[in-house]
Each structure stands twice: as C-alpha cells, then as structure tokens.
Amino acid sequence: MTDTFVTAATRRVPEGLPTSIRHYIDGAFVDSVGGGTFEVLDPATNEPYLSAAAGKQADVDAAVAAARRAFTDGAWPRLRARDRSRVLHRIADIVESRDARLAELESFDSGLPITQALGQARRAAENFRFFADLIVAQVDDAFKVPGRQINYVNRKPIGVAGLITPWNTPFMLESWKLAPALATGNTVVLKPAEFTPLSAQLWAGIFEEAGLPQGVFNLVNGLGEEAGDALVKHPDVPLISFTGESRTGQIIFGNAAPYLKGLSMELGGKSPAIVFADADLATAIDATIFGVFSLNGERCTAGSRILVQREIYDEFVERYAAQASRVVVGDPQDPKTEVGALVHPEHYEKVMRYIEIGKTEGRLVAGGGRPEGFPTGNYVAPTVFADVRPEARIFQEEIFGPVVAITPFDTDEEALALANGVKYGLAAYVWTTDLTRAHNFAQSIEAGMVWLNSNNERDLRTPFGGVKASGLGHEGGYRSIDFYTHQQAVHVSLGKPHNPTFGKAATSAH
Ligand code: NAD
C-alpha cells in the first residue's frame, strides 16, 4: 500500500484551485464586514489550503436584506412556474456539463472518493431537473360546495429561506434544498458547512449563467455558532431547512422557537440492515458493504448496524470481514479509491475514539485504525466489529465513519426489537426472500425510509426524512413543495351569502 502514500508533496491538486473564498451577497462576491476568515484543511494531508470569509451577524444581515428585497420587489416570486422551471433546467444543464470539475473540487475539499463525488454532482443536477419538472406539473386543490361556495388553495412562496447544510455530500445536499426553495419562488441564504465550503462557491457562477435574478441566491460562509446561529435567529427568515447532527437540530429548534419559524430537520442516523437466513447472501454482503463504506461511511442513511440471523451469522461475518478488508482506501482523487480520507482531523479523532471503544465492546474482525501506508491525513481502515451487544455505544451512537457493528438474532421479533432499539429512525434495509415477512417488517420498523432487498436507491418523488431523533418533517417530491410554500385557502361565496343574522332582536323598551 505504500505506493498510495499521500503527502502534501504527492497529493493531486486540482488545477485552478482557489486559495480564498468569499461570501456572495446581492450578486457580488464580498469579504466579511469584519474582515474575519477561517482556514479550510485538505483532508488528505491536513494542510490548510483555503481561507474562507467567516460570516457573522452583519454579513447575515446583509445577505438576508438582499434576499428580502429580491423577494418583496423582485421578479422571481412572481414569475410563471414555466419561467422559473426554465432557469432551473438551465442550472441542471450547467451542473451536468461541469460534473467532472465539480467532482474534482468536491473530492479534494471533502475527502470523498472522486467516483462517488461524480455521482453526487450528477444527482445535484437531477435534483434541479426534478423540481423544474415538478413545479410545472403542480396542481392545487379546489373544493365545491354546490350552490354555496367554491374554495381553492392559493399556494405562495414564503419569503427568505435559510438553508444550513452539512459537510458529508456538500454540493448535493445544498441542491436538495436550493432546488425546491427556488422552484417555489422563495429567495435564499445558504450557510454551507465550514469544513467544506469550496463547492458552494460554484453555485454563484452557475446561477448567474442560468439567469437567476440578482439577490435571489445569497451565500454566507462561516461557523455554525456564528453565521448559522445568526441565520436561525434572523426575524426576516421565516423558514430554516437544516441537515446535520441531531444535537445541532435540537439547538436550532430551541433558537428558532421564539420566532415560530417553519423548520425542516434532517438529522442523524444509526440505520439497521437486517439480513435473514433466506436472503441472497452474496447480494446482501455486497449491499451492506456498500451501505456503510460508501461516502467514507459519512452517510446519514448508512447501514451501520447489521443484524444477521443466527443460521448464517458465522459465514456472513467471515465473508463480510474478508471483503471489507479488500475495500480500497486511497487518495480521494484516485478513481480506484473506494474509501478516501475523512473530512477533518476533529471528525477523524471522533471516529478513532469509537474504534477504540469498539475494541472493548465487540470482536474486531477487520480494520481497527489507520490503514498501513497512510501515516498522515484522515485515513481510516474499513472497520468491522462482530458480536456487538445492543447496549454497546458502537451499536447505539452515530459514528459517521467507515465502522460497522454486526449483531446476531434468532427470531423476527428479536430482529425488530434490535432494529428499533436505538434513539434514531432514519433508514432501514431488509434482506429476505420472504415477501410477507419483508412487508410486515417494513410496516413495524421505526424508520422514515425502508429499502427491501435494495440498497439506498432514491426515487425523488418519495418522502425523505426520519422519525425519532433522526428528524422532523419530510422533504422530497411534493413534500418539499409544501414545506417551501404557504397554502392559503380562499373561500368564494356563490350567490347569497349564508349569514347568521346578529343584532336584529326586537328593540327593547328603555
Ligand atoms: P453539524 O450539525 O455539526 O453541522 C451542520 C450545519 O449546521 C453546518 O453548516 C454547521 O455550521 C451548522 N451549525 C452548527 N451549529 C449551529 C448552530 N448552533 N446554529 C446554526 N447552525 C449551526 O453536522 P455535520 O457534522 O456537518 O454533519 C453530519 C451530520 O449530518 C450527521 O449527524 C449526519 O447523520 C447528518 N446528516 C443527516 C442527513 C439527513 O438527511 N438526515 C443527511 C446528511 C447528514
């Protein structure tokens, strides 16, 4: 493995990599009002490579004011759906045409393997295309009360949407919020994650080229506790769509409460993959390897707990561990790489701490620390613990890295209790050839999304979101349209109004 050794000297650096980035407010790139900046690290070397403007209250105020002007006075909220859709399709075209460059920059900034970053760039384009189509097909309800009333829904954009995103698939997750927020006629302020601000910068040029009016899209970089917090507490931002950790979601929920904001919360997960003895074993192993090690394991819907029926448990663990040991760790920019570098040394330390905890809680059968040949950078060997008990921390807590816990079960009831026995409820994956069991299991599992005999393949029309500590509200398809719009009910009387008459009592003598 020493030939893949990555140092600052051998690291493949994308051509034209910027060394500083700024906010984008009212159609112009600007520095922070206070001039502050923060450093961004290259995950493969942990060398600082970029200085980003550190937004604070004054920068957020300027961005919100621009978005507010574009909303109250500008054309965007008033355009016909078809005209907004055309702009969104142009955005999708541009993203598609630059997918390789986007992937290169995203992979460099986040440590994601380049082939997977490319998939995420294409998905970002698809998110725009999907909402471009959806918005022109949008219908709203009308209700008739014969002879008396006709009532209809007047759907309206809400105003300035605050979009706060995490670092795990930055550009794609930004598109997941930007596309429906813009499609419905809102204006936005985006606060991307401070570990990975590079790709968000590209939206500005893409949107300008596609013809999005000035002030509709605004971007403030900065720390969560400063720029993110100012956005959450801004009185002119009625909506916050947040994706990130459950703990941060709780803080934001509390901070938004005095303003009674609309909140959409996509939070953490500890999703189970349940493998029954009748499953196609080879397929289940491939899928559960991909399910936890793709995107470096930094995936909200990762199947990070694998529950395996006792009859096949030993064989499963042996084959799984052998295959996990062959997963290729390498430079994120190398197309052969399957697991790249974790995003940041702080996150790397957290994952490593969990691996040490895991060594006291389960039987280590693959990985277990830094892979050979990678003395620097945030590299973690794909790590597998077997015989993990349900009370173990590595069974209960989100690690968000290439680490999986495998636990045996005997009966369907036991599998269900194990699957549901954590605070999270984002996704679940069930592997069985028994249809009745698969459906019954899906209905009983506490998860926002269930995949039966399938990896995490999204249909963009379906709801996306978690239950329990994994989230509040659903986005995806029409649910996103609902989140980003008011549905005003307009009641029209047909003919003589139906008025109970007050104040017509016989005049009293006085
Ligand atoms: P995080 O909660 O640390 O940060 C997310 C964003 O919130 C960042 O932009 C950060 O700057 C900002 N932030 C932090 N504190 C804030 C505050 N007080 N006020 C306002 N904004 C604040 O999450 P992360 O570490 O960037 O991302 C990883 C987490 O995201 C994992 O838990 C993962 O499961 C979750 N995630 C969930 C989904 C989903 O759809 N459910 C998708 C991807 C990631």
XYZ file of C-alpha atoms and ligand atoms in Angstrom:
554
model
C 0.000 0.000 0.000
C 2.981 2.318 0.354
C 2.660 3.382 -3.307
C -0.590 5.166 -2.422
C 1.118 7.148 0.352
C -0.309 10.678 0.235
C 1.666 13.682 1.403
C 1.344 17.366 0.664
C 4.075 16.828 -1.957
C 2.378 13.897 -3.736
C -1.237 15.000 -3.331
C -3.025 15.511 -6.647
C -4.135 19.129 -6.570
C -6.872 20.241 -8.990
C -5.760 22.921 -11.416
C -7.017 26.395 -10.648
C -7.816 25.558 -7.028
C -8.712 28.852 -5.314
C -6.803 29.880 -2.205
C -9.540 32.082 -0.775
C -13.304 32.284 -0.986
C -15.790 34.966 -0.054
C -19.498 35.406 0.593
C -21.865 36.030 -2.298
C -24.424 38.692 -1.433
C -26.779 40.547 -3.774
C -24.951 39.324 -6.869
C -21.396 40.114 -5.752
C -18.574 38.282 -4.002
C -17.711 40.130 -0.793
C -15.431 39.775 2.217
C -16.803 39.646 5.726
C -17.831 43.025 7.107
C -15.402 42.472 9.977
C -12.737 41.027 7.671
C -12.599 37.686 9.531
C -11.582 34.448 7.843
C -11.143 30.797 8.767
C -8.864 28.101 7.383
C -10.019 25.056 5.489
C -7.897 21.884 5.573
C -7.111 19.365 2.864
C -8.386 16.084 4.392
C -5.668 14.003 2.740
C -2.828 15.975 4.338
C -4.487 18.229 6.911
C -2.568 21.157 5.431
C -4.602 24.376 5.239
C -5.271 25.142 1.591
C -8.031 27.715 1.596
C -9.011 30.777 3.561
C -12.753 31.420 3.727
C -14.619 34.548 4.784
C -16.037 33.990 8.277
C -19.575 35.348 8.292
C -21.069 36.906 11.399
C -24.259 38.765 12.244
C -23.505 41.758 9.955
C -22.863 39.505 6.939
C -26.018 37.503 7.569
C -27.965 40.776 7.947
C -26.691 41.949 4.553
C -27.500 38.617 2.892
C -30.994 38.473 4.385
C -31.673 42.089 3.391
C -30.689 41.305 -0.216
C -32.831 38.169 -0.264
C -35.710 40.069 1.300
C -35.509 42.800 -1.379
C -35.433 40.180 -4.120
C -38.494 38.607 -2.573
C -40.602 41.697 -1.972
C -39.618 43.742 -5.040
C -38.066 41.285 -7.483
C -39.428 39.234 -10.343
C -38.567 35.742 -9.100
C -41.531 35.018 -6.776
C -43.898 36.444 -9.390
C -42.681 34.505 -12.418
C -44.857 31.868 -14.006
C -43.843 28.367 -12.943
C -42.734 27.604 -16.501
C -40.299 30.520 -16.476
C -38.781 29.504 -13.154
C -38.626 25.953 -14.439
C -36.609 27.056 -17.482
C -33.996 28.651 -15.210
C -33.856 25.503 -13.078
C -33.376 23.316 -16.154
C -30.538 25.581 -17.279
C -28.949 25.177 -13.843
C -29.230 21.377 -14.219
C -27.650 21.565 -17.686
C -24.727 23.617 -16.408
C -24.146 21.345 -13.405
C -24.202 18.300 -15.702
C -21.780 19.889 -18.125
C -19.337 20.597 -15.248
C -19.766 17.358 -13.353
C -16.104 16.337 -13.670
C -14.824 19.680 -12.352
C -17.378 19.706 -9.553
C -16.391 16.187 -8.560
C -12.705 17.088 -8.613
C -13.183 20.082 -6.314
C -15.676 18.329 -4.043
C -13.430 15.299 -3.666
C -10.437 17.493 -2.846
C -12.333 19.522 -0.264
C -14.288 16.726 1.433
C -12.053 13.650 1.010
C -14.834 11.757 -0.785
C -13.636 9.321 -3.451
C -13.776 11.051 -6.814
C -16.025 8.475 -8.499
C -18.583 8.904 -5.722
C -18.259 12.702 -5.806
C -19.058 12.492 -9.528
C -22.249 10.555 -8.753
C -23.197 13.237 -6.230
C -22.604 16.045 -8.757
C -24.947 14.320 -11.217
C -27.515 13.833 -8.506
C -27.316 17.576 -7.768
C -28.233 18.266 -11.405
C -31.059 15.746 -11.159
C -32.444 17.497 -8.077
C -32.778 20.718 -10.091
C -34.280 18.907 -13.070
C -36.758 17.085 -10.866
C -38.077 20.234 -9.177
C -38.073 22.095 -12.509
C -40.472 19.442 -13.795
C -42.492 19.150 -10.622
C -43.257 22.840 -10.362
C -44.902 22.998 -13.787
C -46.952 19.887 -13.051
C -48.025 21.306 -9.689
C -51.790 21.277 -9.116
C -53.643 22.655 -6.150
C -56.918 21.681 -4.623
C -60.251 23.307 -5.357
C -63.430 22.339 -3.473
C -67.008 22.949 -4.443
C -69.977 23.262 -2.106
C -72.823 23.124 -4.656
C -74.777 26.356 -4.846
C -72.865 27.914 -1.966
C -69.161 28.152 -2.279
C -66.128 27.414 -4.336
C -62.905 27.202 -2.356
C -59.377 26.903 -3.633
C -55.790 26.799 -2.492
C -53.642 29.800 -3.319
C -50.096 28.488 -2.963
C -47.480 31.154 -2.275
C -43.740 31.253 -1.682
C -42.967 32.115 1.933
C -40.028 34.507 1.792
C -36.343 34.159 2.627
C -35.422 30.534 3.254
C -32.359 29.875 5.433
C -30.560 26.743 4.255
C -27.974 25.179 6.584
C -26.077 22.181 5.270
C -23.510 19.608 6.470
C -20.175 18.570 5.030
C -20.769 14.958 4.060
C -22.005 15.492 0.486
C -21.950 19.290 0.407
C -22.911 20.240 -3.142
C -25.598 17.569 -3.478
C -27.234 18.375 -0.145
C -27.197 22.080 -0.973
C -29.008 21.275 -4.243
C -31.561 19.220 -2.306
C -32.610 22.416 -0.523
C -31.839 25.059 -3.155
C -33.848 23.404 -5.917
C -37.260 23.238 -4.173
C -36.756 26.552 -2.344
C -36.064 28.339 -5.634
C -38.587 26.358 -7.691
C -41.375 27.581 -5.425
C -40.330 31.247 -5.750
C -38.540 31.821 -2.459
C -35.241 33.620 -2.156
C -32.453 32.042 -0.124
C -29.459 32.453 2.138
C -27.238 29.371 2.154
C -24.827 28.670 5.031
C -22.673 25.710 3.976
C -20.628 23.610 6.386
C -17.372 25.212 7.482
C -15.327 22.042 6.872
C -16.275 22.040 3.160
C -17.129 25.490 1.766
C -15.430 25.090 -1.633
C -18.148 23.738 -3.916
C -20.904 26.024 -2.573
C -18.963 28.896 -4.102
C -19.640 27.471 -7.553
C -23.397 27.964 -7.266
C -22.978 31.724 -7.675
C -21.497 31.471 -11.187
C -23.871 28.676 -12.196
C -26.923 30.654 -11.104
C -25.740 33.867 -12.795
C -25.173 31.989 -16.035
C -28.592 30.333 -15.822
C -30.304 33.713 -15.385
C -31.360 33.619 -11.751
C -32.085 37.253 -10.811
C -29.685 39.112 -8.547
C -30.334 38.754 -4.816
C -32.346 35.536 -5.102
C -29.366 33.399 -4.064
C -27.053 34.539 -1.284
C -24.247 32.643 0.379
C -22.644 33.299 3.753
C -19.708 31.144 4.807
C -18.803 30.768 8.429
C -19.039 28.786 11.616
C -22.310 27.239 12.724
C -22.328 29.011 16.082
C -21.841 32.388 14.361
C -23.176 32.577 10.797
C -25.591 29.634 11.220
C -26.859 30.957 14.529
C -27.421 34.465 13.119
C -29.475 32.997 10.268
C -31.590 30.894 12.629
C -32.290 33.932 14.816
C -32.937 36.386 11.997
C -36.512 37.726 12.207
C -36.782 38.112 8.417
C -36.060 34.430 7.771
C -39.341 32.559 8.282
C -38.030 29.148 7.168
C -34.996 27.097 8.149
C -34.153 23.879 6.360
C -31.388 22.179 8.304
C -29.410 18.993 7.715
C -26.886 17.945 10.317
C -26.435 16.314 13.678
C -29.402 15.635 15.955
C -27.765 17.666 18.752
C -27.397 20.707 16.468
C -31.008 20.212 15.367
C -32.126 20.453 18.999
C -30.191 23.704 19.481
C -31.636 25.196 16.297
C -35.126 24.083 17.280
C -34.761 25.948 20.578
C -33.255 29.050 18.976
C -35.990 29.230 16.323
C -38.811 28.748 18.831
C -39.254 32.425 19.815
C -39.709 33.271 16.121
C -42.113 30.361 15.414
C -40.233 29.504 12.225
C -41.031 26.746 9.787
C -38.417 24.046 10.374
C -37.359 21.035 8.397
C -34.829 18.874 10.202
C -32.878 16.084 8.526
C -30.760 14.678 11.344
C -28.514 11.784 12.287
C -28.989 8.056 11.913
C -27.894 4.612 13.064
C -29.732 2.611 10.474
C -30.052 -1.170 10.624
C -29.568 -3.598 7.760
C -31.365 -6.828 8.666
C -30.185 -9.958 6.870
C -32.439 -13.021 7.209
C -31.159 -16.545 6.588
C -33.204 -16.844 3.379
C -31.555 -13.764 1.784
C -29.309 -13.981 -1.242
C -26.123 -13.849 0.796
C -23.684 -12.582 -1.839
C -26.002 -9.704 -2.779
C -26.687 -8.844 0.859
C -22.956 -8.756 1.607
C -22.208 -6.524 -1.397
C -25.046 -4.199 -0.460
C -24.205 -3.951 3.218
C -20.527 -3.331 2.442
C -21.503 -0.514 0.086
C -24.189 0.644 2.528
C -21.707 1.546 5.243
C -18.391 2.166 3.446
C -19.578 4.302 0.524
C -19.092 8.051 1.005
C -16.404 7.099 3.566
C -19.189 5.969 5.888
C -20.067 9.662 6.260
C -23.598 8.983 5.127
C -26.728 9.783 7.130
C -28.509 6.678 5.819
C -25.512 4.334 6.272
C -26.493 0.829 7.322
C -24.088 0.988 10.238
C -25.693 -1.822 12.256
C -26.019 -5.181 10.525
C -28.361 -7.670 12.187
C -27.802 -11.189 10.898
C -29.887 -14.315 11.530
C -28.019 -16.916 13.576
C -28.084 -19.722 10.920
C -25.917 -17.678 8.556
C -24.163 -15.497 11.119
C -20.708 -17.118 11.166
C -20.499 -17.394 7.394
C -21.747 -13.840 6.967
C -19.204 -12.394 9.409
C -16.324 -14.302 7.851
C -17.187 -13.319 4.276
C -18.075 -9.751 5.261
C -14.810 -9.193 7.130
C -12.774 -10.626 4.253
C -14.494 -8.371 1.714
C -14.290 -5.285 3.963
C -10.531 -5.856 4.273
C -10.259 -5.672 0.482
C -12.064 -2.302 0.202
C -9.539 0.061 -1.383
C -8.522 3.009 0.789
C -6.655 5.707 -1.095
C -6.195 9.245 -2.297
C -9.688 10.678 -2.806
C -8.664 11.891 -6.275
C -7.684 8.385 -7.452
C -10.519 6.709 -9.433
C -9.593 3.328 -7.897
C -10.252 4.603 -4.373
C -13.339 3.239 -2.610
C -12.798 4.885 0.792
C -10.995 8.234 0.828
C -9.992 10.489 3.727
C -12.429 11.595 6.422
C -13.335 15.222 6.200
C -11.382 16.767 9.081
C -8.985 15.793 11.864
C -11.636 16.526 14.524
C -14.015 14.084 12.878
C -11.175 11.595 12.367
C -10.391 11.732 16.105
C -14.046 11.089 16.919
C -14.194 8.043 14.632
C -10.903 6.732 16.036
C -12.234 7.100 19.597
C -15.246 4.986 18.650
C -12.946 2.360 17.155
C -11.081 2.135 20.471
C -14.398 1.896 22.331
C -15.466 -0.803 19.848
C -12.420 -2.893 20.729
C -13.809 -3.174 24.269
C -17.376 -3.802 23.109
C -17.135 -6.211 20.182
C -14.875 -8.643 18.310
C -12.727 -6.753 15.788
C -12.722 -8.730 12.524
C -11.481 -6.121 10.018
C -9.639 -2.799 10.113
C -9.360 -1.209 13.511
C -7.475 2.022 12.924
C -5.262 3.829 10.481
C -4.502 1.730 7.389
C -0.933 0.737 6.664
C 0.885 3.142 4.344
C -1.066 6.260 5.334
C 0.903 7.972 8.089
C -0.832 11.316 7.619
C -4.281 12.541 6.597
C -7.641 11.342 7.922
C -7.488 7.761 6.673
C -9.389 5.026 8.474
C -9.357 1.342 7.501
C -12.860 -0.060 6.908
C -13.572 -1.460 10.359
C -15.897 -4.314 11.296
C -16.931 -5.364 14.791
C -18.867 -8.617 15.259
C -20.844 -9.903 18.290
C -21.814 -6.354 19.263
C -24.394 -6.229 22.030
C -27.337 -3.829 21.713
C -26.334 -1.760 24.748
C -22.865 -1.106 23.268
C -22.101 2.504 22.381
C -20.999 1.456 18.887
C -24.480 -0.062 18.431
C -26.338 2.956 19.828
C -24.392 6.040 18.701
C -23.806 7.530 15.282
C -20.125 7.200 14.345
C -20.420 8.603 10.799
C -17.325 6.820 9.523
C -16.308 3.503 7.943
C -17.197 1.457 11.019
C -19.918 -1.201 11.269
C -21.359 -3.264 14.120
C -22.682 -6.778 13.417
C -25.108 -8.446 15.826
C -26.803 -11.873 15.629
C -30.526 -12.555 16.116
C -32.745 -15.627 16.157
C -36.362 -14.627 15.535
C -38.220 -11.939 13.579
C -39.398 -10.405 16.863
C -35.858 -10.179 18.176
C -34.661 -8.615 14.918
C -37.398 -5.996 15.118
C -36.624 -5.173 18.750
C -32.927 -4.781 17.906
C -33.688 -2.691 14.815
C -35.927 -0.340 16.799
C -33.793 -0.286 19.947
C -31.910 2.945 19.276
C -32.904 6.600 19.502
C -32.589 7.153 15.743
C -35.057 6.212 12.987
C -33.785 7.345 9.602
C -33.450 4.345 7.249
C -33.658 0.548 7.352
C -32.661 -2.161 4.884
C -34.220 -5.625 4.935
C -32.783 -8.639 3.122
C -35.120 -11.634 2.801
C -36.841 -13.562 0.028
C -39.999 -13.978 2.143
C -42.341 -11.267 0.831
C -44.819 -11.436 3.695
C -42.063 -11.071 6.260
C -40.472 -8.223 4.288
C -43.690 -6.211 4.189
C -44.635 -6.914 7.785
C -41.165 -5.933 8.883
C -41.255 -2.730 6.851
C -44.564 -1.723 8.443
C -43.306 -2.243 12.004
C -39.884 -0.734 11.767
C -39.366 2.737 13.214
C -37.640 4.344 10.242
C -38.549 7.123 7.859
C -37.390 5.103 4.864
C -37.182 1.359 4.303
C -35.483 -0.468 1.457
C -36.472 -4.093 0.853
C -33.797 -6.120 -0.936
C -32.265 -2.901 -2.128
C -29.510 -0.531 -1.410
C -30.230 3.122 -0.784
C -31.695 3.960 -4.174
C -33.828 7.068 -4.023
C -36.942 7.817 -6.004
C -37.098 11.607 -5.826
C -40.901 11.564 -5.668
C -40.927 9.756 -2.322
C -40.807 11.420 1.099
C -37.363 11.790 2.652
C -36.943 12.191 6.383
C -36.522 10.416 9.659
C -38.510 9.644 12.787
C -37.432 9.815 16.452
C -34.053 11.604 16.779
C -33.484 11.433 13.011
C -35.658 14.327 12.041
C -38.787 16.379 11.939
C -40.848 16.826 8.809
C -40.381 15.370 5.400
C -38.921 16.743 2.229
C -38.877 15.009 -1.153
C -41.294 15.393 -4.063
C -44.442 17.351 -3.206
C -43.489 17.420 0.470
C -40.676 19.830 -0.371
C -43.125 21.997 -2.291
C -45.369 22.004 0.793
C -42.505 22.956 3.106
C -41.439 25.929 0.994
C -44.956 27.324 0.367
C -47.954 28.701 2.204
C -51.204 27.071 1.240
C -53.734 29.811 1.654
C -57.381 28.772 1.499
C -59.559 31.207 -0.473
C -63.329 30.866 0.033
C -65.725 32.343 -2.529
C -69.418 32.633 -1.933
C -71.685 31.674 -4.849
C -74.863 33.725 -4.631
C -76.434 34.956 -1.446
C -74.007 34.842 1.493
C -75.021 32.465 4.238
C -75.131 34.880 7.162
C -76.498 34.042 10.583
C -78.010 37.405 11.486
C -76.856 39.029 14.716
C -78.227 42.254 16.214
C -81.708 42.069 14.783
C -83.515 41.263 18.039
C -86.691 43.264 18.780
C -85.767 46.644 20.210
C -86.079 46.576 23.991
C -88.040 49.317 25.662
C -85.902 51.676 27.655
P -23.481 19.659 12.214
O -24.778 19.582 12.923
O -22.248 19.781 13.014
O -23.450 20.899 11.192
C -24.392 21.046 10.165
C -24.507 22.505 9.792
O -25.052 23.228 10.899
C -23.177 23.176 9.476
O -23.336 24.097 8.415
C -22.855 23.912 10.765
O -22.025 25.038 10.574
C -24.242 24.343 11.194
N -24.385 24.636 12.632
C -23.700 24.110 13.668
N -24.124 24.649 14.831
C -25.100 25.534 14.522
C -25.934 26.397 15.282
N -25.838 26.458 16.617
N -26.831 27.167 14.643
C -26.953 27.101 13.294
N -26.179 26.315 12.515
C -25.272 25.531 13.122
O -23.450 18.384 11.263
P -22.237 17.877 10.373
O -21.207 17.298 11.300
O -21.857 18.950 9.418
O -22.931 16.717 9.529
C -23.012 15.396 9.925
C -24.396 15.088 10.481
O -25.387 15.362 9.500
C -24.578 13.626 10.829
O -25.252 13.520 12.056
C -25.467 13.100 9.708
O -26.244 11.967 10.007
C -26.321 14.289 9.432
N -26.902 14.204 8.097
C -28.242 13.962 8.005
C -28.833 13.824 6.757
C -30.306 13.561 6.627
O -30.832 13.790 5.553
N -30.984 13.103 7.652
C -28.046 13.965 5.603
C -26.683 14.217 5.742
C -26.121 14.344 7.006
